[in-house]
Coordinates of C-alpha atoms in Angstrom, one line a residue:
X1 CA 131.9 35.5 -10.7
X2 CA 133.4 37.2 -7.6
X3 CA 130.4 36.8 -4.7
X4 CA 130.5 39.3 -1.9
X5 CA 129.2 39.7 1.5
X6 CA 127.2 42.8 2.7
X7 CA 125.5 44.0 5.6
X8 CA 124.8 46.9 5.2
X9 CA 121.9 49.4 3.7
X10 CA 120.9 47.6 0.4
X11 CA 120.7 51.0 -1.5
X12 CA 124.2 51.6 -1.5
X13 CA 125.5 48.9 -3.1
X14 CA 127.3 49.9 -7.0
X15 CA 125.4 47.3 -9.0
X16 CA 123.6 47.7 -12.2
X17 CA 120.4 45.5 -10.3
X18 CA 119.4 45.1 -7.2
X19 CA 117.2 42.0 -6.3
X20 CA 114.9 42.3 -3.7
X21 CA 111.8 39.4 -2.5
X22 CA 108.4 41.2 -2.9
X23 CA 105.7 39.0 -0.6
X24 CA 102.5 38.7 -1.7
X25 CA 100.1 41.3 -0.5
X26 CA 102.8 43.2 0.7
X27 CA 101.9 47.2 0.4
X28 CA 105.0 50.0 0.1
X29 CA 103.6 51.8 3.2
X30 CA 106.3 50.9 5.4
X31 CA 110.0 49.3 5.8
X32 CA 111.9 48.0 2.9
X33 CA 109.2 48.5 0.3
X34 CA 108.3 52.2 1.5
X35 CA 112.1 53.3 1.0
X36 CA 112.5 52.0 -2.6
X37 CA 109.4 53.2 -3.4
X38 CA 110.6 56.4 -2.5
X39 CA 113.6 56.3 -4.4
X40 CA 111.5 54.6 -7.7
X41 CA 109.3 58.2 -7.3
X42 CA 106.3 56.3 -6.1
X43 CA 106.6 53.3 -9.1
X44 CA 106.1 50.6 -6.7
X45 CA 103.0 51.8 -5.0
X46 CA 101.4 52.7 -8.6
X47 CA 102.5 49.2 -9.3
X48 CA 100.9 47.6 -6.7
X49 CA 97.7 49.5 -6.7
X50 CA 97.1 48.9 -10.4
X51 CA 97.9 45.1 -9.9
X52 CA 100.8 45.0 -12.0
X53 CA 103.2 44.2 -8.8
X54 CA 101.0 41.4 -6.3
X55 CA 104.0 39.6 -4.6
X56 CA 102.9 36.2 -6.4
X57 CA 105.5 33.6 -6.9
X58 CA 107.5 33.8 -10.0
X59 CA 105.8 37.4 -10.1
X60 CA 108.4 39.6 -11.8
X61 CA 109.3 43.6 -12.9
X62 CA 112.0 45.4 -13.6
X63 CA 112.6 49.3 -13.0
X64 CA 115.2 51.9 -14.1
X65 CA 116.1 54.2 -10.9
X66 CA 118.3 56.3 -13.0
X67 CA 117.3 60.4 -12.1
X68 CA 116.9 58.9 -8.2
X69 CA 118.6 61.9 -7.1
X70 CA 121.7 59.6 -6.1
X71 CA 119.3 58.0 -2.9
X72 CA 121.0 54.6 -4.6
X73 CA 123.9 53.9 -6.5
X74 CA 121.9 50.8 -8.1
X75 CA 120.7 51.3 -11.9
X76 CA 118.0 48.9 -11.7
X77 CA 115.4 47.2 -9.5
X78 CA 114.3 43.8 -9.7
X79 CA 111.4 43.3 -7.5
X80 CA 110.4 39.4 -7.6
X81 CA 107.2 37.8 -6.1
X82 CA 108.3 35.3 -3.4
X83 CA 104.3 34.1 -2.9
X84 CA 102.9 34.2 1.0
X85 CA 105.8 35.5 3.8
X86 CA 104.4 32.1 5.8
X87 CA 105.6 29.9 3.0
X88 CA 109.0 31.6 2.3
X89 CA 111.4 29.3 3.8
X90 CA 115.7 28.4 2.2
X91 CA 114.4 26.4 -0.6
X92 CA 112.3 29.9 -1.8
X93 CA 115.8 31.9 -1.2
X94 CA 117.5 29.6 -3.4
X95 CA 114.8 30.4 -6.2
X96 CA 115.1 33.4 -5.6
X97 CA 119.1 33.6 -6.1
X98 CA 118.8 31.4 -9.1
X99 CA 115.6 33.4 -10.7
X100 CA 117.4 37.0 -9.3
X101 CA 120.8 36.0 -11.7
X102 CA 119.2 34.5 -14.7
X103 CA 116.8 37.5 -14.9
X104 CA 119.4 40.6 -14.4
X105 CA 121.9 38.4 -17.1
X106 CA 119.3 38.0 -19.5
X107 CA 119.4 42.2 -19.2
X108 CA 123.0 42.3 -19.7
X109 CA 123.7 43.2 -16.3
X110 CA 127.3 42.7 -15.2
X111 CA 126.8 43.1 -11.5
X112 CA 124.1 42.3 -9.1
X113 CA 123.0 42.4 -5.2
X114 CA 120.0 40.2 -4.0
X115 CA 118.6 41.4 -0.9
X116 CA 116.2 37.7 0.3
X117 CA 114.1 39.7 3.2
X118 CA 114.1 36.5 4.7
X119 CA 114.7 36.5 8.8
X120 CA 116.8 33.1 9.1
X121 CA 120.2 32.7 10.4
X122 CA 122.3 34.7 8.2
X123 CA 125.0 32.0 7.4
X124 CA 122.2 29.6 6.3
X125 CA 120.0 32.5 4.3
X126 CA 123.4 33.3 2.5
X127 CA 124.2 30.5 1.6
X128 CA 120.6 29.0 0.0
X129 CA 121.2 33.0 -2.3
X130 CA 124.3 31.7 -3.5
X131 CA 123.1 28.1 -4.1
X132 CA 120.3 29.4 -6.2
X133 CA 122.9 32.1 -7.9
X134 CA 125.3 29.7 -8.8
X135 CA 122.7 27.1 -9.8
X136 CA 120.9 29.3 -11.7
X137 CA 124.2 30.4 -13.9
X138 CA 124.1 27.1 -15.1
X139 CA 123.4 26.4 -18.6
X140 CA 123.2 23.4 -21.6
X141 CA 124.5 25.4 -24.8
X142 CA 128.4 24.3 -24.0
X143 CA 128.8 23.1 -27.5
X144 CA 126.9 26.0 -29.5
X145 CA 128.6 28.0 -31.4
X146 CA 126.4 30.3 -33.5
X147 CA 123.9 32.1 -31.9
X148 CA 125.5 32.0 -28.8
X149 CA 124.4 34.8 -26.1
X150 CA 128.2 35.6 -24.0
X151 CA 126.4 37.2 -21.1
X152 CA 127.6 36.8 -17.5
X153 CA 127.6 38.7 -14.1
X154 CA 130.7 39.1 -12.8
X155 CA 129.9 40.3 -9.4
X156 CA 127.1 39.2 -7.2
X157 CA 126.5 40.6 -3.8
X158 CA 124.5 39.0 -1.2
X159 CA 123.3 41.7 1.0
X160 CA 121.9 41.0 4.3
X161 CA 120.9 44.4 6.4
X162 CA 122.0 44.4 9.8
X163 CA 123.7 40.6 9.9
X164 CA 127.0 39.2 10.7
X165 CA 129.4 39.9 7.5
X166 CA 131.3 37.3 8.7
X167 CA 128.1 35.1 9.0
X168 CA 127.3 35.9 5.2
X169 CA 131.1 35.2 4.1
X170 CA 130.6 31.8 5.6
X171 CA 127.1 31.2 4.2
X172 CA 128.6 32.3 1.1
X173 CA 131.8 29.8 1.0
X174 CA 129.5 27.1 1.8
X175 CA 126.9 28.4 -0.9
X176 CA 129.4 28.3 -3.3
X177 CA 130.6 24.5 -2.6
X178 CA 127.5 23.2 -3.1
X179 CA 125.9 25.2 -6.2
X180 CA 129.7 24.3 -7.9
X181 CA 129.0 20.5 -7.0
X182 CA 125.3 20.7 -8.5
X183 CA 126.7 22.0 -11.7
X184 CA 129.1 19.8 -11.5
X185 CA 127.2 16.9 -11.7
X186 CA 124.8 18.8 -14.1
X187 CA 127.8 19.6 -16.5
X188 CA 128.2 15.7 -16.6
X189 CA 125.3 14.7 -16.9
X190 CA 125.1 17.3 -20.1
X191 CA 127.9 15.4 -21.8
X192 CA 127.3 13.4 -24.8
X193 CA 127.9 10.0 -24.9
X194 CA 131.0 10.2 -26.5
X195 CA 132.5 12.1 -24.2
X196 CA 131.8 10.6 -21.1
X197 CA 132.4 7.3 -21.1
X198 CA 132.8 4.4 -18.3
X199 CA 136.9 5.6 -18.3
X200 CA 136.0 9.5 -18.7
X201 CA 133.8 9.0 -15.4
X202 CA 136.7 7.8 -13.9
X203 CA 139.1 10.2 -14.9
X204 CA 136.6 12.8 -13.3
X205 CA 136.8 11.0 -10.1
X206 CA 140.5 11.0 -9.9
X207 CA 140.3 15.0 -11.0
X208 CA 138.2 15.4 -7.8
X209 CA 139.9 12.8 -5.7
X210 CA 143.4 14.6 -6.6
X211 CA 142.1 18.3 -6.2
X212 CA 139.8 18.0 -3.1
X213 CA 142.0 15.1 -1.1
X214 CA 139.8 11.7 -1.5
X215 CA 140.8 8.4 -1.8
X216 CA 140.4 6.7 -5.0
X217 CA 140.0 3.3 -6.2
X218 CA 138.9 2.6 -9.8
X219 CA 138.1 -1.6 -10.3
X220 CA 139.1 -2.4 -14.4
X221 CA 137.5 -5.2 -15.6
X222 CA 139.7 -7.7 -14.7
X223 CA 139.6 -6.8 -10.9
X224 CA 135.6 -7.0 -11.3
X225 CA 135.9 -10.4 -12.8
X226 CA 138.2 -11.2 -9.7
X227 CA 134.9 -10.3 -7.3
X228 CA 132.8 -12.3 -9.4
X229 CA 130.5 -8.6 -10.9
X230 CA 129.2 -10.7 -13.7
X231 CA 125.6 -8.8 -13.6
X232 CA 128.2 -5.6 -13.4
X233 CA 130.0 -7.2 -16.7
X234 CA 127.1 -8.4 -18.5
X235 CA 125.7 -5.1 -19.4
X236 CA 129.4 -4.3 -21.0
X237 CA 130.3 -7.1 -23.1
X238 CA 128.5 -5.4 -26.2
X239 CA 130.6 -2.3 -26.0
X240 CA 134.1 -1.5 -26.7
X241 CA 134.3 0.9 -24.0
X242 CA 135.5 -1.0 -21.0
X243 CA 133.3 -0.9 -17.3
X244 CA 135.0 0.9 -14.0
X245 CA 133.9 0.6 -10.8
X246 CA 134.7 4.0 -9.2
X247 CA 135.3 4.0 -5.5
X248 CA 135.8 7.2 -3.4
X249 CA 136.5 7.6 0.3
X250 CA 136.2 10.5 2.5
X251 CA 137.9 10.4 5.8
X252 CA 137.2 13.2 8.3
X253 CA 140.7 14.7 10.0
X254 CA 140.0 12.4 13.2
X255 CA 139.8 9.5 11.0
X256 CA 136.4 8.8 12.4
X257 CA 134.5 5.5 12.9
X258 CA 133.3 2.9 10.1
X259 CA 130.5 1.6 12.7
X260 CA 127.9 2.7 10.7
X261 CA 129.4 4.1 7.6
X262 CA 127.2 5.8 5.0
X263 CA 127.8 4.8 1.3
X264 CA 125.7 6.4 -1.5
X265 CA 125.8 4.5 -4.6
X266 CA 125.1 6.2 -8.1
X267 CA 124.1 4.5 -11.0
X268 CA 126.4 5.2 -14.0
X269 CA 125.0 4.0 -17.7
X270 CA 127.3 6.6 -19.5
X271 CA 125.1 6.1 -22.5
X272 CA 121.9 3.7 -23.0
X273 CA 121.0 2.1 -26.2
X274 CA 118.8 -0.5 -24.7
X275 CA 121.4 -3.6 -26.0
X276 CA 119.9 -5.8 -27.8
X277 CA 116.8 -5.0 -26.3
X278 CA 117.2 -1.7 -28.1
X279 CA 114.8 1.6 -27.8
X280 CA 113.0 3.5 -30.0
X281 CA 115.2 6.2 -31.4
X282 CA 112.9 8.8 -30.7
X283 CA 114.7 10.8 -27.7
X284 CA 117.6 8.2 -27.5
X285 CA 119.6 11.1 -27.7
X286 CA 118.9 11.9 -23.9
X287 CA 119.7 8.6 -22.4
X288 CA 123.4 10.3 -22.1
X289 CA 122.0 11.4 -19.0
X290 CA 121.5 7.6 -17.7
X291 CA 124.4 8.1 -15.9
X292 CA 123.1 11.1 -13.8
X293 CA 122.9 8.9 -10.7
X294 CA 126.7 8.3 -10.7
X295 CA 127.1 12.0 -11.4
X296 CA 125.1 12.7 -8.4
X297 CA 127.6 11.2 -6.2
X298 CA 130.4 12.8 -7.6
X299 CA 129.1 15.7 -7.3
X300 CA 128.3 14.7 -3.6
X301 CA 131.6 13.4 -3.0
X302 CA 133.1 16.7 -4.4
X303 CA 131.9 18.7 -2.0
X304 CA 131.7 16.7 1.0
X305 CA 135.4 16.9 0.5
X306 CA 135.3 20.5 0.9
X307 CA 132.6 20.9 3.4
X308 CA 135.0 18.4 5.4
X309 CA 132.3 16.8 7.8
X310 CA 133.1 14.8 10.8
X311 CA 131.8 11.7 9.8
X312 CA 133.2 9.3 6.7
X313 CA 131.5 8.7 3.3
X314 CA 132.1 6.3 0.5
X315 CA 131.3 7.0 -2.8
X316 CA 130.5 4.3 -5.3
X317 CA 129.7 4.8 -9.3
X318 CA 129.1 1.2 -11.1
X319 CA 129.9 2.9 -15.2
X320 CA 129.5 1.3 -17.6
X321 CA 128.0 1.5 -22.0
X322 CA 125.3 -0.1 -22.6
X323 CA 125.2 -1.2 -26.6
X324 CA 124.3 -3.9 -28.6
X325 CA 126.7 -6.1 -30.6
X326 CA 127.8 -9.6 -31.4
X327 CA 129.3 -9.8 -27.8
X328 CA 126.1 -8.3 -25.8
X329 CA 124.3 -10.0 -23.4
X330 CA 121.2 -11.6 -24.8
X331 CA 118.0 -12.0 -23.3
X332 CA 117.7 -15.1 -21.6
X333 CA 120.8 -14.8 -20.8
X334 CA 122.1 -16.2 -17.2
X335 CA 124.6 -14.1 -15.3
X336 CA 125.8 -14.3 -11.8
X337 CA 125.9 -11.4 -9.4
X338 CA 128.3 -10.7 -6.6
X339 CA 126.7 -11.9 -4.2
X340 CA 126.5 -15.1 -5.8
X341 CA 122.9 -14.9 -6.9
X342 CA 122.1 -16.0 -10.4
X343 CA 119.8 -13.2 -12.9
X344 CA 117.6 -14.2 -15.1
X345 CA 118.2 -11.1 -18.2
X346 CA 114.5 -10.9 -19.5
X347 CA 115.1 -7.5 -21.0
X348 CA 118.6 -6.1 -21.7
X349 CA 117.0 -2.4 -21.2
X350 CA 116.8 -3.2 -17.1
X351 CA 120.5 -2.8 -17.2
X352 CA 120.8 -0.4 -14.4
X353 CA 119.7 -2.4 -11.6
X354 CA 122.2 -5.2 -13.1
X355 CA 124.8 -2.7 -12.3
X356 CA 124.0 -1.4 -9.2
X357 CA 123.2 -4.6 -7.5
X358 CA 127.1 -5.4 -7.8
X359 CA 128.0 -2.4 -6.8
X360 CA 125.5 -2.6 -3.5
X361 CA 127.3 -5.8 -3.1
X362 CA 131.1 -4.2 -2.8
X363 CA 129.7 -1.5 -0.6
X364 CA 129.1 -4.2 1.9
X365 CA 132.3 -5.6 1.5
X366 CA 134.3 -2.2 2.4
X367 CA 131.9 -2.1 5.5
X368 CA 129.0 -0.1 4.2
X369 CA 125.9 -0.2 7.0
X370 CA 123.9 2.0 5.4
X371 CA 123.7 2.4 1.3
X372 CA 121.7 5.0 -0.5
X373 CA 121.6 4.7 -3.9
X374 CA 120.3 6.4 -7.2
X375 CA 119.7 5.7 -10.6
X376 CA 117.5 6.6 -13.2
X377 CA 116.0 3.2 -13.3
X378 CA 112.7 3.3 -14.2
X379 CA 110.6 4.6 -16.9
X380 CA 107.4 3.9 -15.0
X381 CA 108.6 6.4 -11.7
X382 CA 107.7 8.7 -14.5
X383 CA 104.3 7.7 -15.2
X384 CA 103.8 7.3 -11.6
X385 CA 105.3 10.7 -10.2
X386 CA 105.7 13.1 -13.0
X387 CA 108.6 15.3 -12.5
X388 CA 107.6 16.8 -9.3
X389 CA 108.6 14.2 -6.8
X390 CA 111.5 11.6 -6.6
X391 CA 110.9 8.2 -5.7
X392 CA 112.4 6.5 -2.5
X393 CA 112.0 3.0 -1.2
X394 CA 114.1 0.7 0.9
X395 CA 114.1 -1.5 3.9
X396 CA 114.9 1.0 6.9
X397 CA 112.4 3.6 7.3
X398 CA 114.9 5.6 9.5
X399 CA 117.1 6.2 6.8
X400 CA 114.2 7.1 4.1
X401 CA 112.3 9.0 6.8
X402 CA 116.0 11.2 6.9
X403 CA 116.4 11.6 3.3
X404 CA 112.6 12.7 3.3
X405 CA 113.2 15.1 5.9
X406 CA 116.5 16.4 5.0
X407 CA 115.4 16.4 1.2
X408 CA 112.1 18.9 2.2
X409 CA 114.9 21.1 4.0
X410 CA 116.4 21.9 0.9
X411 CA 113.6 22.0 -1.3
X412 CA 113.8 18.6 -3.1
X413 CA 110.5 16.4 -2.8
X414 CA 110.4 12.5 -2.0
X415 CA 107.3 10.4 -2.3
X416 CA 107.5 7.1 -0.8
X417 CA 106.5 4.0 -2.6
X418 CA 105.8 0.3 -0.9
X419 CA 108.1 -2.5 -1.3
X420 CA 105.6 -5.5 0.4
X421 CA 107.0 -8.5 0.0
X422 CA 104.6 -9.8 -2.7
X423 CA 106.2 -7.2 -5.2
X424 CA 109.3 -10.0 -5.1
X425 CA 107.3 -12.6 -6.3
X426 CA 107.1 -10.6 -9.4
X427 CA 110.8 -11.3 -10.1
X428 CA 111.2 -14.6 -9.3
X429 CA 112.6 -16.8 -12.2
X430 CA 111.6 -20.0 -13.3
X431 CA 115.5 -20.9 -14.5
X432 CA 117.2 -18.4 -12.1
X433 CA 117.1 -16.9 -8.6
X434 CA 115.6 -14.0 -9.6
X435 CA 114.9 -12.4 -13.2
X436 CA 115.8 -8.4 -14.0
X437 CA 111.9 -7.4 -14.9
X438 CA 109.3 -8.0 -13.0
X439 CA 106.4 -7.6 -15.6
X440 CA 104.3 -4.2 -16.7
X441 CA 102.9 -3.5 -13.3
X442 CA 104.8 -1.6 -10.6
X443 CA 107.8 -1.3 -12.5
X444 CA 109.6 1.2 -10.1
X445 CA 108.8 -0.7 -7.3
X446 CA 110.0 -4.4 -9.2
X447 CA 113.3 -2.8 -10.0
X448 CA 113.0 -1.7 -6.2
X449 CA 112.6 -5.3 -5.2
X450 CA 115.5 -6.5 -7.3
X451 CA 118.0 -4.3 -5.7
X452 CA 116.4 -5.3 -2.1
X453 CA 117.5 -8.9 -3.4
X454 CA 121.1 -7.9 -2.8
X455 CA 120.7 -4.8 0.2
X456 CA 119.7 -7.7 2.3
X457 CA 119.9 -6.6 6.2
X458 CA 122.0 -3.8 5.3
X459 CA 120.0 -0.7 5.7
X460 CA 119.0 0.5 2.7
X461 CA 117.2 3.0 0.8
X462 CA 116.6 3.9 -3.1
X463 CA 116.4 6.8 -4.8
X464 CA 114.4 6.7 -8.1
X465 CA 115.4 10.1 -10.2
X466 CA 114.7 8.9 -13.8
X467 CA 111.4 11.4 -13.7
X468 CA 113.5 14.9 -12.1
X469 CA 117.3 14.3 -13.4
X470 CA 115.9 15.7 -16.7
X471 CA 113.9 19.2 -16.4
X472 CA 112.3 19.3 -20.5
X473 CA 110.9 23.1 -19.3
X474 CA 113.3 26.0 -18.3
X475 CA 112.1 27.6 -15.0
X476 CA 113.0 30.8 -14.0
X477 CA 115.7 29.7 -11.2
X478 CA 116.7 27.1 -13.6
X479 CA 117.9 26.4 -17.3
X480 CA 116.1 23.2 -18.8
X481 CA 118.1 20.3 -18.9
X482 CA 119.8 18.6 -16.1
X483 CA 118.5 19.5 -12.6
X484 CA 121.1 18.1 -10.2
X485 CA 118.4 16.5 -8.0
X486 CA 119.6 15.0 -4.9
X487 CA 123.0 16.6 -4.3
X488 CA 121.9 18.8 -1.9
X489 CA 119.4 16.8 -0.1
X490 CA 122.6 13.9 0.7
X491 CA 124.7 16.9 1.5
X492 CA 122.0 17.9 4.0
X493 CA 122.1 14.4 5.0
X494 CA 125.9 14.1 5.8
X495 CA 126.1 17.9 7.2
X496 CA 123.3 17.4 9.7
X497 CA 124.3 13.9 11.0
X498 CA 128.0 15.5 11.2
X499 CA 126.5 18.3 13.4
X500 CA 125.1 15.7 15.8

């Protein structure tokens, strides 16, 4: 899809649609509105008198404007509802993109201009259009073969009246980083079990270390043994697919300073059975994406690369196959961490946090002073938070109170949970340090206190996506399936701390 910058009048752009944000209440008495309205032969203001056309979010209709009398080379006219003009902010724009592109290539469009109306700094309002474009081009049918709708736009313009062009190009090239990374993460995270295993994870990373100019280091087995991972290890011993520990570095031009070096950890169960605590077979089939977290910081990674900010990041992804056998961990089980603390396995299900607490652990060792990591750990964040909000806890409310803040930027909720010491007690073993479930009650906030076992005076925060990695409902900004939550909230992150 070829993406082009324009800054001119919106109706003289050769598209078959043009996309433009209705707001609610909004009359076509004047500006914008009044124009098209002129050129639809009063359709608009009939639309909006009788009702059909209120500027209500997700509020949709489509027009022919052939017979215009050539007043616009457009074919079409997508007006969509964007809600109150108060309450239009970038994360709106991006809907807007992603609902604009899914709607004019469900019509078989082939080329389309959206037009945001929104009064921001151009670069930033162009790129949020082409986020939500490109994230909204995005879909799960890779392997279907019959039935199949081939539909595409090939060009999308994003036209900003009276801005910068060279603003919007920038907006755009930045757009397009980011909406790539998100489907990129949501592409893996939409990849069967099969094929994407611990060593397929890792070849990824080196794909994107190679292309984009990381550094790489990938731990086998052996090495992990040689750090003493054996919570890492344990949840592989019942599969033949061996574990990696994926390890990326960026380092700006200036080399930069590892004083307080930001690491985001990812969680990356490339498919989850349960072990020999197996689950019900009802919706197994989706625990492919129980590696979503590690995806995330791929994806991440992949376009920090790109986006080249002026501080360094490491990337870790703990992958590993979680499957029962003669060789799997059992419950009861006593394995040693990293760290050198000894796990009680109650449940061979709470494998996640058996990864990631290893991982935390190496982080620390390559100098990590801050560590944000995400998983979907916990059935219960679910019950708790639906699949509205994402749930974050840690031990430095600095850093959550910046992935709150830079999360809301972008349009991506956090709610956080509390991690008082008394939750701990719930994980205490009577045989071991500390066991890897903490009972029925608070689970998200036990698995929390596991991984704060092993965080220790590091700051740290925790990002609990098993409720919004997975959307079951198509939107109309976005196909059903994976969701890519989080990318862009920890590119916000790294891009705003970069900026000083």
């Amino acid at each position: 899809m070829d993406i082009l910058a324009h800054a001119g009048a919106c109706t003289d752009q050769d598209v078959h649609s043009l996309a433009v944000a209705v707001f609610k209440g909004e009359k076509a008495n004047e500006g914008l509105l009044k124009d098209l309205d002129a050129i639809a032969g009063g359709a608009i203001s009939s639309l909006i008198e009788t009702e059909e056309l209120t500027g209500k979010e997700g509020e949709s209709v489509y027009l022919h404007l052939s017979g215009n009398g050539g007043k616009s080379t457009a074919r079409r006219l997508l007006l969509l509802g964007v809600g109150e003009k108060a309450d239009y902010g970038l994360p709106q724009v991006s809907q807007l993109g992603g609902t604009a592109l899914r709607t004019a290539r469900g019509k078989n469009n082939k080329s389309l201009a959206i037009v945001p109306r929104h009064d921001g700094e151009a670069a930033a309002v162009a790129r949020a259009a082409t986020e939500g474009a490109i994230m909204g081009s995005f879909d799960i049918d890779k392997y279907r073969t019959v039935d199949k709708e081939d539909k595409s736009i090939d060009k999308l313009v994003i036209n900003l009246p009276g801005a910068d062009e060279g603003a919007i190009k920038k907006g755009i090239a930045d757009g397009t980083i980011v909406g790539e990374s998100v489907n990129f993460t949501r592409d893996m995270a939409n990849e069967p079990g099969a094929y994407m295993t611990p060593t397929d994870m890792a070849d990824k990373a080196r794909e994107i270390a190679t292309e984009f100019g990381l550094n790489i280091d990938v731990l086998d087995e052996a090495r992990m043994e040689q750090e003493g991972m054996g919570s890492l290890l344990s949840v592989s011993h019942g599969s033949v697919e061996p574990a990696k520990l994926i390890v990326l570095k960026y380092t700006p031009r200036d080399g930069g300073s590892d004083d307080n070096l930001l690491a985001f950890v990812g969680k990356g169960v490339t498919f989850d059975t349960g072990g020999i605590s197996i689950k019900p077979s009802e919706s197994m089939e989706l625990m492919k994406y129980d590696m979503t977290g590690g995806a995330t910081v791929l994806g991440v990674m992949r376009a920090i690369a790109q986006l080249k900010p002026s501080i360094p990041v490491l990337g870790i992804v703990p992958a590993a196959e979680n499957m029962p056998s003669g060789s799997a961990t059992k419950p009861g089980d006593v394995v040693v961490a990293m760290s050198g603390k000894t796990i009680e396995v109650i449940n061979t299900d709470a494998e996640g946090r058996l990864i990631l607490c290893d991982a935390i652990c190496y982080a620390k060792k390559l100098g990590a002073k801050r560590i944000v990591d995400m998983a979907t750990l916990t059935g219960a964040v679910s019950i708790a938070l639906g699949d509205v909000n994402v749930a974050i806890l840690g031990n430095d409310q600095p850093l959550i109170d910046q992935v709150i803040a830079r999360g809301k930027e972008v349009g991506e909720k956090y709610w956080q949970l509390p991690l008082d010491k008394e939750y701990t007690k719930q994980i205490k073993s009577d045989i071991a340090d500390i066991k890897n479930v903490g009972g029925r009650k608070a689970g998200t906030i036990t698995a929390a206190a596991f991984l704060k076992e092993f965080a220790e005076d590091v700051a740290w925060a925790h990002l609990d996506i098993a409720g919004t990695a997975w959307g079951d409902e198509p939107k109309p900004y976005r196909a059903k399936g994976p969701t890519g939550i989080a990318v862009r909230t920890l590119l916000n992150m790294v891009e705003t701390e970069s900026k000083g």
